[in-house]
Coordinates of C-alpha atoms in Angstrom, one line a residue:
Chain A
N1 CA -10.3 -47.5 -3.2
A2 CA -10.7 -46.5 0.4
G3 CA -10.7 -42.8 -0.5
V4 CA -9.8 -40.6 2.4
T5 CA -9.5 -42.3 5.8
Q6 CA -9.0 -40.7 9.2
T7 CA -7.6 -42.2 12.5
P8 CA -8.9 -42.2 15.2
K9 CA -12.7 -41.7 14.9
F10 CA -13.2 -40.5 18.4
R11 CA -10.8 -39.2 21.1
V12 CA -11.1 -37.6 24.5
L13 CA -8.1 -35.6 25.8
K14 CA -7.4 -33.7 29.0
T15 CA -6.3 -30.1 28.8
G16 CA -2.6 -29.9 28.0
Q17 CA -2.3 -33.4 26.5
S18 CA -1.0 -33.9 23.0
M19 CA -2.2 -36.0 20.1
T20 CA -1.8 -36.5 16.4
L21 CA -4.6 -37.1 13.9
L22 CA -3.8 -39.1 10.8
C23 CA -5.3 -38.6 7.4
A24 CA -4.5 -41.0 4.5
Q25 CA -5.7 -40.9 0.9
D26 CA -5.1 -43.5 -1.8
M27 CA -6.2 -41.3 -4.8
N28 CA -2.7 -39.9 -5.6
H29 CA -4.0 -36.4 -4.8
E30 CA -1.5 -33.6 -4.6
Y31 CA -3.5 -31.3 -2.3
M32 CA -4.7 -32.1 1.3
Y33 CA -6.6 -30.1 3.8
W34 CA -7.5 -30.1 7.5
Y35 CA -10.8 -28.5 8.6
R36 CA -12.6 -28.2 11.8
Q37 CA -16.4 -28.1 12.1
D38 CA -18.2 -26.4 14.9
P39 CA -22.0 -25.9 15.2
G40 CA -23.2 -22.8 13.3
M41 CA -19.8 -22.1 11.9
G42 CA -19.5 -24.4 8.9
L43 CA -16.1 -25.8 8.1
R44 CA -13.0 -23.7 8.7
L45 CA -9.6 -24.4 7.1
I46 CA -6.8 -25.1 9.6
H47 CA -3.9 -26.0 7.4
Y48 CA -3.3 -27.3 3.9
S49 CA -0.6 -28.8 1.8
V50 CA 0.0 -28.5 -1.9
G51 CA 2.4 -31.4 -2.1
E52 CA 4.7 -33.7 -0.2
G53 CA 6.9 -31.8 2.2
T54 CA 4.9 -28.6 2.0
T55 CA 2.4 -27.1 4.4
A56 CA 0.6 -23.7 4.8
K57 CA -1.7 -22.0 7.3
G58 CA -5.4 -21.7 6.7
E59 CA -8.0 -19.6 8.4
V60 CA -7.6 -21.0 12.0
P61 CA -4.1 -22.4 12.4
D62 CA -3.3 -21.4 16.0
G63 CA -2.7 -24.4 18.3
Y64 CA -2.2 -26.9 15.5
N65 CA 0.8 -28.1 13.5
V66 CA 0.9 -30.3 10.5
S67 CA 3.3 -32.5 8.5
R68 CA 3.2 -34.0 5.0
L69 CA 6.2 -36.3 4.9
K70 CA 4.5 -38.7 2.4
K71 CA 2.2 -37.7 -0.4
Q72 CA -0.6 -39.9 0.8
N73 CA -0.5 -38.8 4.5
F74 CA -1.3 -35.5 6.2
L75 CA -0.9 -35.4 10.0
L76 CA -2.5 -32.8 12.3
G77 CA -1.0 -32.3 15.7
L78 CA -2.2 -30.7 18.9
E79 CA 0.8 -30.0 21.1
S80 CA -1.2 -28.8 24.2
A81 CA -4.9 -29.4 23.8
A82 CA -7.4 -26.8 25.0
P83 CA -11.2 -27.1 25.5
S84 CA -11.6 -24.6 22.6
Q85 CA -10.2 -27.4 20.3
T86 CA -13.2 -29.6 21.0
S87 CA -14.6 -30.1 17.5
V88 CA -15.0 -32.5 14.6
Y89 CA -12.0 -32.6 12.4
F90 CA -12.2 -33.4 8.7
C91 CA -9.4 -34.2 6.3
A92 CA -9.9 -33.7 2.6
S93 CA -7.9 -34.1 -0.6
S94 CA -8.1 -32.9 -4.2
L95 CA -6.2 -33.4 -7.4
T96 CA -5.4 -29.8 -8.0
S97 CA -6.5 -26.4 -6.9
G98 CA -7.9 -25.7 -10.3
L99 CA -11.3 -24.0 -10.6
T100 CA -13.1 -27.2 -11.4
Y101 CA -11.6 -29.3 -8.7
E102 CA -13.5 -31.3 -6.1
Q103 CA -12.4 -32.0 -2.6
Y104 CA -13.0 -35.5 -1.2
F105 CA -13.6 -35.7 2.5
G106 CA -12.8 -38.3 5.2
P107 CA -15.4 -39.4 7.8
G108 CA -14.1 -37.1 10.5
T109 CA -12.6 -37.4 14.0
R110 CA -14.7 -36.2 16.9
L111 CA -12.3 -34.7 19.6
T112 CA -13.4 -33.7 23.0
V113 CA -11.0 -31.8 25.3
T114 CA -12.0 -31.7 29.0
Chain B
A1 CA -12.9 -11.7 -1.0
Q2 CA -15.5 -14.3 -1.9
S3 CA -18.1 -15.5 0.6
V4 CA -21.4 -17.4 0.8
T5 CA -24.4 -16.9 3.0
Q6 CA -26.9 -19.6 3.7
L7 CA -30.2 -18.4 4.9
G8 CA -31.9 -20.6 7.5
S9 CA -29.9 -22.9 9.8
H10 CA -32.8 -25.3 9.7
V11 CA -35.4 -26.1 7.1
S12 CA -38.3 -28.5 7.7
V13 CA -40.4 -30.1 4.9
S14 CA -42.8 -33.0 4.6
E15 CA -41.9 -36.1 2.6
G16 CA -42.9 -35.4 -1.0
A17 CA -42.7 -31.6 -0.7
L18 CA -40.4 -29.2 -2.5
V19 CA -37.0 -28.7 -1.0
L20 CA -35.5 -25.2 -1.3
L21 CA -32.2 -24.4 0.4
R22 CA -30.9 -20.9 -0.1
C23 CA -27.4 -19.7 -0.8
N24 CA -26.3 -16.2 -1.8
Y25 CA -22.7 -15.4 -2.8
S26 CA -20.5 -12.4 -2.8
S27 CA -17.7 -12.3 -5.4
S28 CA -16.0 -9.6 -7.5
V29 CA -15.0 -12.2 -10.1
P30 CA -17.1 -15.0 -11.8
P31 CA -17.7 -17.4 -8.9
Y32 CA -17.3 -21.2 -8.8
L33 CA -19.9 -22.6 -6.4
F34 CA -20.5 -26.0 -4.8
W35 CA -23.1 -27.7 -2.8
Y36 CA -22.0 -30.5 -0.4
V37 CA -24.2 -32.8 1.7
Q38 CA -23.3 -34.3 5.1
Y39 CA -25.3 -37.2 6.4
P40 CA -25.2 -37.9 10.1
N41 CA -21.8 -38.9 11.4
Q42 CA -20.3 -38.8 7.9
G43 CA -17.9 -36.6 5.9
L44 CA -19.0 -34.2 3.2
Q45 CA -20.1 -35.5 -0.2
L46 CA -20.3 -33.3 -3.3
L47 CA -23.8 -32.8 -4.6
L48 CA -23.1 -30.6 -7.5
K49 CA -20.9 -27.7 -8.7
Y50 CA -21.2 -24.7 -10.9
T51 CA -18.2 -23.8 -13.1
S52 CA -19.9 -21.4 -15.6
A53 CA -20.7 -24.1 -18.2
A54 CA -24.5 -24.0 -17.6
T55 CA -26.6 -22.0 -15.2
L56 CA -28.8 -24.9 -14.2
V57 CA -26.7 -27.6 -12.6
K58 CA -28.0 -31.1 -11.9
G59 CA -26.5 -33.2 -9.2
I60 CA -26.9 -36.5 -7.5
N61 CA -30.0 -37.8 -5.8
G62 CA -32.4 -35.5 -7.8
F63 CA -31.0 -32.2 -6.6
E64 CA -30.3 -29.3 -8.8
A65 CA -29.2 -25.7 -8.4
E66 CA -29.6 -22.6 -10.6
F67 CA -27.0 -19.9 -10.8
K68 CA -28.6 -16.5 -11.0
K69 CA -26.1 -13.7 -11.4
S70 CA -28.7 -10.9 -11.1
E71 CA -29.7 -12.2 -7.7
T72 CA -26.2 -13.5 -6.7
S73 CA -27.8 -16.7 -5.7
F74 CA -27.2 -20.4 -6.1
H75 CA -30.2 -22.1 -4.4
L76 CA -30.5 -25.8 -4.1
T77 CA -33.8 -27.5 -5.0
K78 CA -35.4 -30.9 -5.2
P79 CA -39.0 -31.4 -6.4
S80 CA -40.0 -34.1 -3.9
A81 CA -38.2 -34.7 -0.6
H82 CA -37.4 -38.2 0.6
M83 CA -36.8 -39.2 4.2
S84 CA -33.2 -40.1 3.2
D85 CA -32.6 -36.4 2.2
A86 CA -32.4 -35.5 5.9
A87 CA -28.9 -34.1 6.3
E88 CA -26.9 -30.9 6.6
Y89 CA -26.2 -29.1 3.4
F90 CA -23.3 -26.7 2.8
C91 CA -22.8 -24.1 0.1
A92 CA -19.2 -23.3 -0.8
I93 CA -17.3 -20.9 -3.0
V94 CA -13.8 -21.0 -4.4
M95 CA -11.7 -18.2 -3.0
N96 CA -9.1 -16.9 -5.5
T97 CA -6.3 -15.6 -3.2
G98 CA -3.2 -17.2 -4.5
F99 CA -4.0 -20.8 -3.5
Q100 CA -7.6 -21.5 -4.6
K101 CA -9.5 -22.9 -1.6
L102 CA -13.1 -23.5 -0.6
V103 CA -14.9 -21.2 1.8
F104 CA -18.0 -22.8 3.3
G105 CA -21.3 -21.4 4.4
T106 CA -22.6 -22.2 7.9
G107 CA -24.8 -25.0 6.7
T108 CA -28.5 -25.7 6.6
R109 CA -30.0 -28.8 8.3
L110 CA -32.8 -30.3 6.4
L111 CA -35.5 -32.1 8.4
V112 CA -37.9 -34.3 6.6
S113 CA -41.1 -35.5 8.3
P114 CA -43.4 -38.3 7.2

C-alpha cells in the first residue's frame, strides 16, 4: 500500500503559468481533499470531493480548479499562477465523512511562484 | 461554527521533560477532536482522536490527550520528551456544516533540546 502519493514534490512556476498537481490513493477512499499550508495559518481546505465525478469548494477555492475523473485520483489545477499561491499543498483522503473518520495525508508538494 | 485555538506557536522542552501542547475548542455541539503530527518535510499523521468514547485518549508514540468539557480544552501531553518528538503538532475539529470536514488550528512547533 502506497497510501496517498503526490506528484510532483517540488515545482517553481513563473507568474501566469499553469500547472496540475496529481494526487493518487490506493485505499479505495471515497473522499479526497486538497489543502494548502502557509506559515502560521495551519491547513486550509481548497476543494474536496465526495466521490468520483464530484467536486466542491472549500475555504480558499479562488484561483484553483479540481477534477475527480477516477476514484483514486484527485487533480488540482492552477490556471494562471500568482505569487500568493506559493505554498505547500497537501492532498488527503478518507473513507467517509462520518464523525469517527480519519484523513490520510500525502507527503506534500512545495510550490513557489516567482 | 466549530473552531480550535492552539496557544503558543513554539514550545521548547528539554529531552526527558514533560510535553504540554495546548488546544482549546469552540463548539455548540459535542465536538470530535484530533491531534495530528507533521515531521519535517512530511505530510500529517494522526496521533489520536476524541470521539466521546473516553475523555482520556491515548495515541501513538506515548502521547495522550484529555478532553475537558468544563475548560473546552483538549491538551496534548507526553511525560518524557524524546528528540524524535520534534515536529509540528496540529489540533483539529470536525465541522458539522453539511459535509463534515476538519478545521485545523494554526499549529505548534515542538523543539526538543538535549
